PDB file of C-alpha atoms in Angstrom:
ATOM      1  CA  MET A   1      57.377  78.518  70.554  1.00 48.00           C
ATOM      2  CA  TYR A   2      60.630  80.365  71.335  1.00 44.00           C
ATOM      3  CA  GLN A   3      60.726  79.043  74.794  1.00 48.00           C
ATOM      4  CA  LYS A   4      60.385  75.425  73.629  1.00 49.00           C
ATOM      5  CA  ALA A   5      62.902  75.877  70.795  1.00 42.00           C
ATOM      6  CA  LYS A   6      65.294  77.327  73.528  1.00 45.00           C
ATOM      7  CA  GLN A   7      64.691  74.286  75.658  1.00 47.00           C
ATOM      8  CA  CYS A   8      65.467  71.955  72.643  1.00 45.00           C
ATOM      9  CA  VAL A   9      68.666  73.714  71.887  1.00 42.00           C
ATOM     10  CA  SER A  10      69.761  73.612  75.592  1.00 49.00           C
ATOM     11  CA  LEU A  11      68.952  69.827  75.713  1.00 47.00           C
ATOM     12  CA  VAL A  12      71.108  69.196  72.423  1.00 44.00           C
ATOM     13  CA  LEU A  13      74.061  71.335  73.911  1.00 46.00           C
ATOM     14  CA  LEU A  14      73.932  69.267  77.225  1.00 50.00           C
ATOM     15  CA  MET A  15      74.005  66.004  75.251  1.00 51.00           C
ATOM     16  CA  ILE A  16      76.807  67.070  73.097  1.00 52.00           C
ATOM     17  CA  LEU A  17      78.685  68.158  76.308  1.00 50.00           C
ATOM     18  CA  SER A  18      77.911  64.947  78.003  1.00 53.00           C
ATOM     19  CA  LEU A  19      79.182  62.994  74.990  1.00 47.00           C
ATOM     20  CA  HIS A  20      82.403  65.206  74.989  1.00 47.00           C
ATOM     21  CA  VAL A  21      82.998  64.780  78.808  1.00 47.00           C
ATOM     22  CA  ALA A  22      82.539  61.051  78.542  1.00 46.00           C
ATOM     23  CA  ARG A  23      85.442  60.781  76.114  1.00 50.00           C
ATOM     24  CA  VAL A  24      87.789  62.877  78.219  1.00 53.00           C
ATOM     25  CA  GLU A  25      90.326  60.727  79.667  1.00 64.00           C
ATOM     26  CA  CYS A  26      91.148  61.655  83.414  1.00 82.00           C
ATOM     27  CA  THR A  27      94.894  61.281  84.056  1.00 86.00           C
ATOM     28  CA  ARG A  28      96.298  61.441  87.600  1.00 90.00           C
ATOM     29  CA  TYR A  29      99.237  63.239  88.147  1.00 92.00           C
ATOM     30  CA  GLU A  30     101.253  62.645  91.610  1.00 93.00           C
ATOM     31  CA  PRO A  31     102.550  65.514  93.593  1.00 92.00           C
ATOM     32  CA  ASN A  32     106.252  65.434  92.306  1.00 93.00           C
ATOM     33  CA  TRP A  33     108.126  67.010  89.482  1.00 94.00           C
ATOM     34  CA  GLU A  34     108.489  63.855  87.413  1.00 95.00           C
ATOM     35  CA  SER A  35     104.745  63.382  87.257  1.00 93.00           C
ATOM     36  CA  LEU A  36     103.847  67.007  86.664  1.00 90.00           C
ATOM     37  CA  ASP A  37     106.574  67.383  83.982  1.00 91.00           C
ATOM     38  CA  SER A  38     104.983  64.413  82.112  1.00 93.00           C
ATOM     39  CA  ARG A  39     101.874  66.442  81.362  1.00 91.00           C
ATOM     40  CA  PRO A  40     101.590  67.188  77.625  1.00 91.00           C
ATOM     41  CA  LEU A  41     101.891  70.767  76.488  1.00 86.00           C
ATOM     42  CA  PRO A  42      99.012  72.267  74.249  1.00 83.00           C
ATOM     43  CA  ASN A  43     100.013  72.760  70.573  1.00 83.00           C
ATOM     44  CA  TRP A  44      99.598  76.419  70.936  1.00 78.00           C
ATOM     45  CA  TYR A  45     102.268  76.583  73.721  1.00 81.00           C
ATOM     46  CA  ASP A  46     105.115  75.825  71.422  1.00 83.00           C
ATOM     47  CA  GLU A  47     103.444  77.081  68.168  1.00 83.00           C
ATOM     48  CA  SER A  48     102.461  80.583  69.075  1.00 80.00           C
ATOM     49  CA  LYS A  49     104.530  83.620  69.437  1.00 78.00           C
ATOM     50  CA  LEU A  50     102.448  85.579  71.890  1.00 79.00           C
ATOM     51  CA  GLY A  51     100.128  84.431  74.729  1.00 79.00           C
ATOM     52  CA  ILE A  52      98.082  86.149  77.278  1.00 84.00           C
ATOM     53  CA  PHE A  53      97.779  84.705  80.806  1.00 80.00           C
ATOM     54  CA  LEU A  54      95.298  86.185  83.285  1.00 82.00           C
ATOM     55  CA  HIS A  55      94.741  85.573  87.058  1.00 80.00           C
ATOM     56  CA  TRP A  56      91.351  86.885  88.151  1.00 85.00           C
ATOM     57  CA  GLY A  57      89.758  86.180  91.511  1.00 90.00           C
ATOM     58  CA  VAL A  58      88.696  87.620  94.568  1.00 92.00           C
ATOM     59  CA  PHE A  59      92.121  89.151  94.977  1.00 92.00           C
ATOM     60  CA  SER A  60      90.882  91.557  92.173  1.00 91.00           C
ATOM     61  CA  VAL A  61      88.347  93.273  94.602  1.00 94.00           C
ATOM     62  CA  PRO A  62      90.847  95.126  96.599  1.00 94.00           C
ATOM     63  CA  SER A  63      92.789  95.770  93.351  1.00 91.00           C
ATOM     64  CA  PHE A  64      95.927  96.033  95.445  1.00 93.00           C
ATOM     65  CA  ARG A  65      99.353  94.310  94.677  1.00 91.00           C
ATOM     66  CA  SER A  66      98.747  90.871  92.948  1.00 90.00           C
ATOM     67  CA  GLU A  67      97.291  87.563  93.091  1.00 91.00           C
ATOM     68  CA  TRP A  68      99.364  86.837  96.062  1.00 94.00           C
ATOM     69  CA  PHE A  69      97.348  89.460  97.900  1.00 95.00           C
ATOM     70  CA  TRP A  70      96.444  86.813 100.664  1.00 95.00           C
ATOM     71  CA  GLU A  71     100.050  85.588 101.043  1.00 96.00           C
ATOM     72  CA  TYR A  72     101.131  89.282 101.541  1.00 97.00           C
ATOM     73  CA  TRP A  73      98.410  89.984 103.968  1.00 97.00           C
ATOM     74  CA  LYS A  74      98.256  86.864 106.098  1.00 95.00           C
ATOM     75  CA  GLY A  75     100.901  84.283 105.017  1.00 96.00           C
ATOM     76  CA  SER A  76     104.184  86.317 104.959  1.00 96.00           C
ATOM     77  CA  PRO A  77     102.746  89.871 105.873  1.00 96.00           C
ATOM     78  CA  LYS A  78     104.178  92.754 103.905  1.00 97.00           C
ATOM     79  CA  PRO A  79     103.762  96.171 105.714  1.00 97.00           C
ATOM     80  CA  GLU A  80     102.236  98.000 102.871  1.00 97.00           C
ATOM     81  CA  VAL A  81      99.337  95.261 102.381  1.00 97.00           C
ATOM     82  CA  VAL A  82      98.673  95.049 105.978  1.00 97.00           C
ATOM     83  CA  ASN A  83      98.396  98.762 106.266  1.00 97.00           C
ATOM     84  CA  PHE A  84      96.178  98.857 103.174  1.00 97.00           C
ATOM     85  CA  MET A  85      93.736  96.603 104.942  1.00 97.00           C
ATOM     86  CA  GLN A  86      93.966  98.462 108.203  1.00 97.00           C
ATOM     87  CA  ARG A  87      93.062 101.686 106.514  1.00 97.00           C
ATOM     88  CA  ASN A  88      90.275 100.195 103.950  1.00 97.00           C
ATOM     89  CA  TYR A  89      88.626  97.364 105.866  1.00 97.00           C
ATOM     90  CA  LYS A  90      87.171  96.667 109.446  1.00 96.00           C
ATOM     91  CA  PRO A  91      89.375  94.810 111.661  1.00 94.00           C
ATOM     92  CA  ASP A  92      87.544  91.513 111.598  1.00 95.00           C
ATOM     93  CA  PHE A  93      87.461  91.340 107.520  1.00 96.00           C
ATOM     94  CA  THR A  94      88.574  88.086 106.236  1.00 95.00           C
ATOM     95  CA  TYR A  95      89.853  87.210 102.776  1.00 95.00           C
ATOM     96  CA  ALA A  96      86.648  85.274 102.072  1.00 95.00           C
ATOM     97  CA  ASP A  97      84.668  88.417 102.573  1.00 96.00           C
ATOM     98  CA  PHE A  98      85.982  89.639  99.402  1.00 95.00           C
ATOM     99  CA  ALA A  99      83.921  87.126  97.577  1.00 95.00           C
ATOM    100  CA  ARG A 100      80.490  88.823  98.151  1.00 95.00           C
ATOM    101  CA  ASP A 101      81.951  91.767  96.050  1.00 94.00           C
ATOM    102  CA  PHE A 102      83.466  89.609  93.092  1.00 93.00           C
ATOM    103  CA  THR A 103      80.421  90.107  91.056  1.00 92.00           C
ATOM    104  CA  ALA A 104      82.072  90.007  87.579  1.00 87.00           C
ATOM    105  CA  GLU A 105      79.354  92.612  86.673  1.00 88.00           C
ATOM    106  CA  LEU A 106      81.568  94.344  83.932  1.00 86.00           C
ATOM    107  CA  TYR A 107      82.902  90.969  82.678  1.00 88.00           C
ATOM    108  CA  GLU A 108      82.983  90.861  79.000  1.00 90.00           C
ATOM    109  CA  PRO A 109      84.622  87.737  77.709  1.00 89.00           C
ATOM    110  CA  ALA A 110      83.624  88.331  74.048  1.00 93.00           C
ATOM    111  CA  GLN A 111      85.440  91.723  74.026  1.00 93.00           C
ATOM    112  CA  TRP A 112      88.556  90.161  75.708  1.00 89.00           C
ATOM    113  CA  ALA A 113      88.638  87.186  73.296  1.00 90.00           C
ATOM    114  CA  LYS A 114      88.343  89.876  70.398  1.00 94.00           C
ATOM    115  CA  LEU A 115      91.041  91.978  71.901  1.00 92.00           C
ATOM    116  CA  PHE A 116      93.374  89.089  72.369  1.00 89.00           C
ATOM    117  CA  ALA A 117      92.831  87.806  68.802  1.00 89.00           C
ATOM    118  CA  GLU A 118      93.513  91.088  67.348  1.00 92.00           C
ATOM    119  CA  SER A 119      96.861  91.403  69.450  1.00 90.00           C
ATOM    120  CA  GLY A 120      97.982  88.018  67.712  1.00 85.00           C
ATOM    121  CA  ALA A 121      97.807  86.023  70.895  1.00 84.00           C
ATOM    122  CA  LYS A 122      96.814  82.467  70.707  1.00 74.00           C
TER     123      LYS A 122
END
């Protein structure tokens, strides 16, 4: 019985999501500043006093420097990043190799949301 109820709830949620997605208008922006600057800002952007922006991706695996890790390693190399990679990873290691260790096993979105809400962020 529980499994059947779970399937019904999943189906209803999928239908609601489908209806919502169908109503979303797709606006195409061109690769120029005039077009990009025409994007509307969300209400909270101007109305909130505090916001929190997170960048989280495979660059988090080595936990060294920032989201610009690849750039500092391969694009415009910085000695400390190149040396870090030489000391900690095999010579043929690639940026894509970090993906297998990006498991998000400790990711707790409800905890984050609670913490951000308690901080006053919107």
